[in-house]
Coordinates of C-alpha atoms and ligand atoms in Angstrom, one line a residue:
M28 CA 28.7 11.0 62.6
A29 CA 28.2 12.3 58.8
P30 CA 24.9 13.5 57.8
P31 CA 23.1 11.0 55.6
A32 CA 23.7 11.7 51.9
K33 CA 21.7 14.0 49.9
N34 CA 19.9 12.5 47.1
I35 CA 20.1 14.3 43.6
A36 CA 17.4 13.3 40.7
I37 CA 19.7 15.2 37.4
L38 CA 17.2 15.9 34.7
G39 CA 19.4 16.0 31.7
S40 CA 22.5 14.7 33.2
T41 CA 24.5 14.0 29.8
G42 CA 24.6 18.0 28.8
S43 CA 26.9 20.5 30.0
I44 CA 25.8 21.1 33.2
G45 CA 24.9 17.5 34.0
K46 CA 28.3 16.4 33.5
S47 CA 29.4 19.1 35.8
T48 CA 27.0 18.1 38.8
L49 CA 28.2 14.5 38.6
E50 CA 31.8 15.9 38.9
V51 CA 30.4 17.9 41.8
I52 CA 28.6 14.6 43.3
A53 CA 31.5 12.6 42.8
A54 CA 34.1 14.9 44.7
S55 CA 31.4 15.3 47.4
Q56 CA 32.9 12.0 49.3
G57 CA 29.5 10.7 49.9
A58 CA 27.7 13.8 51.1
L59 CA 25.8 13.9 47.4
R60 CA 24.3 10.8 45.7
A61 CA 22.8 10.7 42.2
V62 CA 19.6 8.3 42.2
A63 CA 18.2 9.0 39.3
L64 CA 19.2 10.4 35.8
S65 CA 17.7 11.3 32.7
G66 CA 19.4 12.1 29.2
H67 CA 18.3 12.4 25.6
G68 CA 20.2 11.5 22.6
S69 CA 23.5 10.7 24.4
V70 CA 22.2 7.1 25.5
A71 CA 26.0 5.5 25.5
L72 CA 27.0 8.5 28.0
L73 CA 24.0 7.8 30.0
E74 CA 24.6 4.3 30.4
S75 CA 28.5 4.9 31.4
Q76 CA 27.3 7.5 33.9
A77 CA 24.7 4.9 35.5
I78 CA 27.6 2.2 35.6
R79 CA 29.9 4.9 37.5
F80 CA 27.0 6.3 39.8
R81 CA 24.8 3.6 40.1
P82 CA 21.5 5.4 40.6
S83 CA 18.1 3.7 41.0
R84 CA 16.7 4.6 37.7
I85 CA 17.7 6.2 34.3
V86 CA 15.3 7.5 31.8
A87 CA 16.1 7.7 28.0
T88 CA 13.8 10.4 26.7
D89 CA 14.6 9.5 22.9
R90 CA 12.7 6.6 22.1
Q91 CA 14.7 5.8 19.2
A92 CA 18.0 6.2 20.5
A93 CA 17.2 4.2 23.5
S94 CA 15.8 1.1 21.2
S95 CA 19.2 1.4 19.0
H96 CA 21.3 1.2 22.1
D97 CA 22.4 -2.3 23.9
F98 CA 21.9 -1.4 27.9
S99 CA 23.1 -4.7 28.6
R100 CA 26.1 -3.2 30.8
L101 CA 23.7 -1.5 32.9
P102 CA 24.1 -2.5 36.9
R103 CA 21.5 -4.9 38.0
E104 CA 20.0 -2.2 40.7
T105 CA 19.5 0.7 37.8
Q106 CA 16.1 0.5 36.0
L107 CA 15.9 1.5 32.6
L108 CA 12.8 3.9 32.0
V109 CA 12.3 5.3 28.4
G110 CA 10.2 8.0 27.1
T111 CA 9.9 11.5 28.3
E112 CA 6.7 10.9 30.4
H113 CA 9.2 9.3 33.1
I114 CA 10.9 12.7 34.1
S115 CA 7.9 13.4 36.0
E116 CA 8.3 10.0 37.9
I117 CA 12.0 10.4 38.9
A118 CA 11.3 14.1 39.7
A119 CA 8.8 12.8 42.6
L120 CA 10.6 9.9 44.0
P121 CA 10.1 10.0 47.6
E122 CA 14.1 9.3 48.1
V123 CA 15.1 12.3 46.0
D124 CA 15.8 15.4 48.1
V125 CA 16.9 17.9 45.4
V126 CA 16.4 17.7 41.7
L127 CA 18.4 19.6 39.3
S128 CA 16.8 20.8 36.7
A129 CA 18.9 20.9 33.4
I130 CA 17.4 20.0 30.5
V131 CA 17.6 22.5 27.8
G132 CA 14.9 24.9 26.6
S133 CA 11.2 24.9 27.5
A134 CA 11.1 20.9 27.5
G135 CA 12.7 21.6 30.9
L136 CA 9.6 23.0 32.5
R137 CA 7.8 19.5 32.7
G138 CA 10.4 18.3 35.1
T139 CA 10.7 21.7 37.1
W140 CA 7.0 21.3 37.3
A141 CA 6.8 18.2 38.6
A142 CA 9.4 18.2 41.3
L143 CA 7.9 21.3 42.7
Q144 CA 4.4 19.9 42.6
A145 CA 6.0 17.0 44.7
G146 CA 7.4 19.7 46.9
K147 CA 10.9 19.0 46.2
T148 CA 13.8 21.4 46.3
V149 CA 14.7 22.4 42.9
A150 CA 18.2 23.3 41.7
L151 CA 17.5 25.4 38.6
A152 CA 19.8 25.5 35.7
N153 CA 17.0 25.5 33.0
K154 CA 16.1 29.1 33.0
E155 CA 13.3 28.6 30.4
S156 CA 11.2 27.2 33.3
L157 CA 10.8 30.7 34.6
V158 CA 11.2 32.3 31.0
V159 CA 8.1 30.4 30.1
G160 CA 6.2 29.7 32.9
G161 CA 7.4 32.4 35.7
P162 CA 4.1 33.3 37.8
L163 CA 2.7 30.0 37.4
V164 CA 6.2 28.0 38.3
I165 CA 6.7 30.6 41.7
E166 CA 3.1 30.3 42.7
L167 CA 3.2 26.8 42.6
A168 CA 6.7 26.5 44.4
R169 CA 4.8 28.7 47.1
R170 CA 1.6 26.8 47.4
K171 CA 3.7 23.4 48.0
G172 CA 6.4 25.2 50.2
A173 CA 9.3 24.0 47.6
Q174 CA 12.3 25.8 47.5
I175 CA 14.0 27.0 44.1
L176 CA 17.8 27.3 44.1
P177 CA 19.4 29.3 40.9
V178 CA 22.1 27.6 39.1
D179 CA 22.3 29.9 36.7
S180 CA 25.8 31.8 37.6
E181 CA 24.5 35.3 37.8
H182 CA 21.1 34.1 39.8
S183 CA 23.2 32.2 42.1
A184 CA 25.4 35.5 42.9
V185 CA 22.2 37.5 43.5
F186 CA 20.8 35.0 45.9
Q187 CA 24.2 34.8 47.5
A188 CA 24.5 38.7 47.7
L189 CA 20.8 39.3 48.8
R190 CA 21.6 37.4 52.1
A191 CA 23.6 40.7 53.0
G192 CA 20.3 42.8 53.4
R193 CA 16.7 42.9 53.5
R194 CA 14.6 42.7 50.6
D195 CA 13.0 46.3 51.1
E196 CA 16.9 47.5 51.2
V197 CA 17.5 46.4 47.6
R198 CA 17.6 49.2 45.3
R199 CA 18.4 47.1 42.3
V200 CA 20.4 43.8 40.7
V201 CA 23.1 44.3 38.5
L202 CA 23.2 41.5 35.9
T203 CA 26.9 41.0 34.7
A204 CA 27.3 39.8 30.8
S205 CA 30.5 38.7 29.2
G206 CA 29.3 40.4 26.2
G207 CA 30.0 37.3 24.1
P208 CA 32.5 36.8 21.3
F209 CA 31.3 39.8 19.3
R210 CA 30.9 42.6 21.8
N211 CA 33.1 44.8 19.8
H212 CA 32.0 43.8 16.4
T213 CA 30.5 46.1 13.9
P214 CA 27.1 45.5 12.5
Q215 CA 28.6 44.8 9.2
Q216 CA 30.6 41.9 11.3
L217 CA 27.9 40.7 13.1
A218 CA 25.9 39.9 9.7
N219 CA 28.6 37.8 8.5
V220 CA 29.0 35.8 11.6
T221 CA 29.4 31.9 11.1
V222 CA 28.2 29.3 13.2
E223 CA 31.6 28.0 14.2
E224 CA 32.5 31.5 15.1
A225 CA 29.4 31.7 17.5
L226 CA 30.3 28.4 19.3
A227 CA 33.3 29.9 20.6
H228 CA 32.6 31.6 23.9
P229 CA 35.7 33.4 25.2
T230 CA 35.1 32.6 28.9
W231 CA 32.5 29.9 29.6
Q232 CA 32.2 26.2 28.2
M233 CA 28.5 25.4 27.4
G234 CA 26.4 23.8 25.1
P235 CA 25.9 24.9 21.4
K236 CA 22.1 26.5 22.3
I237 CA 23.5 28.8 25.4
T238 CA 26.5 29.8 23.6
V239 CA 24.8 31.3 20.6
D240 CA 22.3 32.9 23.0
S241 CA 25.5 34.4 25.0
A242 CA 26.6 35.7 21.5
T243 CA 23.4 37.3 20.7
M244 CA 22.9 38.4 24.4
M245 CA 19.5 36.7 24.2
N246 CA 20.9 34.6 27.2
K247 CA 21.2 37.7 29.1
A248 CA 17.4 38.8 28.1
L249 CA 16.4 35.3 29.3
E250 CA 18.3 36.1 32.4
I251 CA 16.7 39.5 33.1
I252 CA 13.2 37.5 32.8
E253 CA 14.4 34.7 34.8
A254 CA 15.6 37.3 37.6
R255 CA 12.5 39.5 37.4
W256 CA 10.4 36.1 38.4
L257 CA 12.8 34.2 40.9
F258 CA 13.5 37.7 43.0
D259 CA 10.4 39.2 42.5
L260 CA 11.8 42.6 41.4
A261 CA 10.4 45.0 39.0
P262 CA 11.9 45.0 35.7
E263 CA 13.4 49.1 36.4
Q264 CA 15.3 47.1 39.1
I265 CA 17.3 45.1 36.9
T266 CA 20.3 46.7 35.0
V267 CA 23.0 44.6 32.7
V268 CA 26.5 45.7 32.7
I269 CA 29.2 44.3 30.3
H270 CA 31.9 42.5 32.0
P271 CA 34.1 40.6 29.8
Q272 CA 36.5 38.5 32.5
S273 CA 33.2 36.6 33.8
I274 CA 34.9 37.1 37.3
V275 CA 31.8 38.9 39.2
H276 CA 29.0 36.9 38.5
S277 CA 26.2 39.5 39.3
M278 CA 25.6 42.0 42.0
V279 CA 23.1 43.6 44.3
E280 CA 22.8 47.4 45.0
Y281 CA 21.3 48.4 48.2
R282 CA 19.4 51.7 49.1
D283 CA 22.6 53.2 50.9
G284 CA 24.9 52.5 47.7
S285 CA 26.5 49.6 48.7
V286 CA 27.0 47.0 45.9
I287 CA 27.6 43.3 47.1
A288 CA 28.9 41.0 44.7
Q289 CA 30.0 37.4 44.5
L290 CA 33.1 36.7 42.4
S291 CA 34.7 33.4 41.3
R292 CA 36.4 31.7 38.1
P293 CA 33.8 31.2 35.5
D294 CA 33.0 27.4 36.3
M295 CA 29.8 26.2 36.7
K296 CA 30.7 23.6 39.2
L297 CA 30.6 26.4 41.7
P298 CA 27.0 27.5 41.6
I299 CA 26.0 23.9 41.2
Q300 CA 27.6 22.7 44.3
Y301 CA 26.1 25.7 46.2
A302 CA 22.6 25.0 44.9
L303 CA 23.1 21.2 46.2
T304 CA 24.9 21.7 49.3
W305 CA 22.8 25.3 50.2
P306 CA 22.4 26.1 53.2
D307 CA 25.7 25.1 53.9
R308 CA 29.3 25.8 51.8
C309 CA 31.7 22.6 51.4
E310 CA 35.3 22.4 50.0
G311 CA 34.8 23.2 46.4
I312 CA 36.6 21.5 43.3
A313 CA 36.4 24.6 41.1
E314 CA 39.4 26.3 40.7
K315 CA 40.1 29.2 43.5
L316 CA 40.8 33.1 42.3
A317 CA 44.7 33.6 42.9
W318 CA 44.9 36.5 44.7
S319 CA 48.9 36.4 44.2
Q320 CA 48.3 37.4 40.9
A321 CA 47.2 40.9 39.4
L322 CA 43.5 40.5 38.5
Q323 CA 41.9 43.3 36.3
L324 CA 38.2 43.6 36.4
D325 CA 36.3 45.7 33.6
F326 CA 32.7 47.0 33.4
Q327 CA 31.3 48.9 30.4
P328 CA 27.6 49.6 29.8
P329 CA 26.1 47.3 27.3
D330 CA 25.2 48.5 23.6
F331 CA 21.4 48.3 23.2
E332 CA 21.4 49.2 19.4
R333 CA 24.3 46.5 18.5
F334 CA 22.7 44.0 20.9
P335 CA 18.7 44.3 20.6
A336 CA 17.9 41.4 22.3
L337 CA 18.3 43.2 25.7
A338 CA 15.7 45.6 25.1
L339 CA 13.4 42.7 24.0
G340 CA 14.3 41.1 27.3
L341 CA 13.4 44.1 29.4
E342 CA 10.0 44.8 27.4
V343 CA 9.3 40.9 28.0
A344 CA 9.9 41.3 31.9
K345 CA 7.5 44.2 31.9
A346 CA 4.9 42.4 29.6
G347 CA 4.9 39.5 31.5
G348 CA 1.8 37.1 30.6
S349 CA 2.4 34.8 27.6
A350 CA 5.4 37.2 26.3
G351 CA 8.1 35.2 27.7
A352 CA 6.8 31.7 26.4
V353 CA 6.4 33.1 23.1
L354 CA 10.2 34.8 22.9
N355 CA 11.8 31.7 24.0
G356 CA 10.0 29.6 22.0
A357 CA 10.8 31.7 18.9
N358 CA 14.7 32.1 19.9
E359 CA 14.9 28.3 20.3
A360 CA 13.8 27.9 16.7
A361 CA 15.8 30.8 15.2
V362 CA 18.8 29.7 17.1
E363 CA 18.2 26.0 15.6
A364 CA 17.8 27.6 12.4
F365 CA 21.0 29.6 12.6
L366 CA 22.7 26.4 13.6
D367 CA 21.3 24.3 10.5
H368 CA 22.2 27.4 8.3
R369 CA 19.0 28.3 7.5
I370 CA 19.2 32.3 8.7
G371 CA 22.0 34.6 9.5
F372 CA 23.5 35.3 12.8
H373 CA 22.2 38.9 12.8
Q374 CA 18.5 37.5 11.6
I375 CA 18.1 35.7 14.9
V376 CA 16.6 38.6 17.5
P377 CA 14.8 40.4 14.6
A378 CA 12.8 37.2 13.7
C379 CA 12.2 36.8 17.5
R380 CA 10.9 40.3 17.6
D381 CA 8.5 40.1 14.9
V382 CA 7.1 36.8 16.2
L383 CA 6.9 38.6 19.6
Q384 CA 5.2 41.6 18.1
S385 CA 2.3 39.5 16.1
H386 CA 1.6 37.2 18.7
P387 CA -2.2 37.1 20.8
F388 CA -0.8 38.3 24.0
S389 CA -2.5 36.9 27.3
S390 CA -1.8 38.6 30.6
D391 CA -3.1 35.5 32.7
P392 CA -2.5 32.2 30.5
T393 CA -2.6 28.8 31.8
L394 CA 0.3 26.5 31.5
D395 CA -1.3 24.7 28.5
Q396 CA -1.5 28.0 26.8
L397 CA 1.9 28.7 27.7
Q398 CA 2.7 25.4 25.8
S399 CA 0.6 25.9 22.7
L400 CA 2.0 29.3 22.3
D401 CA 5.6 28.0 22.6
R402 CA 4.7 25.7 19.8
W403 CA 3.2 28.7 17.8
A404 CA 6.1 30.7 18.0
R405 CA 8.4 28.0 16.6
E406 CA 6.0 27.7 13.8
E407 CA 6.0 31.3 13.0
I408 CA 9.7 31.4 12.8
S409 CA 9.7 28.6 9.9
R410 CA 7.0 31.1 8.2
W411 CA 9.3 34.1 9.0
I412 CA 12.2 32.5 7.3
H413 CA 10.0 31.2 4.3
S414 CA 8.5 35.1 3.5
Ligands
LIG521 MG1 24.2 32.8 33.4

């Protein structure tokens, strides 16, 4: 007899990760079931997902978008809830086994928090949960006996490679970075990058925020911070290497010099599936590597001068406390300003640095303090733009 289906709640089902998660669920032959979904502005998509997957609840977090949509095609068994406050509710439903936390940005922290508080296994795609609230989130998971399984491809790779040895045998973790579309740009070229150029990533298909973050390498900075908390690493144990093909998703180097890597084609469906089926591995729909064809893998050290976000990430990982919340809030606001043509591409990271340096650092902040610092950092970015 087949084991009972694992029930999944997807926070952010209409985004890039959410859509891939539903593809993984659809292909699981009943092993995985979507029992709750949430979406923000894309209410028509949320409704059609509900028609196809028949969850017991959906949450439309954008009240305005929800009120202007006709939900009359919704299946009878699906209850519609409107407003962000219901995110915590679906994350804690008794029938939910795994919460896939994929809401973009620091807004995702609330859902991760509610899921951990309810003792749920969290498949974490929202790296900001750890960037903003790292020590508090890890402590909550420990207290509730809740497991956090990384969905971020690099962290999924590290999580898998860590199974090759003992924790006290780890020398370092090597995070790979594609380097984004501008890895060979001169500073002059970087100053003239357009929104359209920044949104065209060479190897990964992702939402606009993370695509811009990949181009500035702020994504890797956030991933350094995420890895620091998730794997309890000293910042000195985290190395970044440029790997343009995005085949090696990250590596763990052990003290004897052995380096264990995880490889696959760049397709988020694989780390999503691994997190949902863990500790088992199941037949996957992600395209496999074809060993009958030549495969070239290149690695090169990153250029810290052209991509100052990396140093910022290491600094923030070292500082801990409130620094992650401020860097993340500032970056979200700066990326939004870039997408709205209010600042240049090359100004995103310097704006974040200035805001970070002027912030009232706290080494042991509460969740409320982190949330107000997040708002403060966004306001500081507006001031930075206008000054
Ligand atoms: Mg990643």
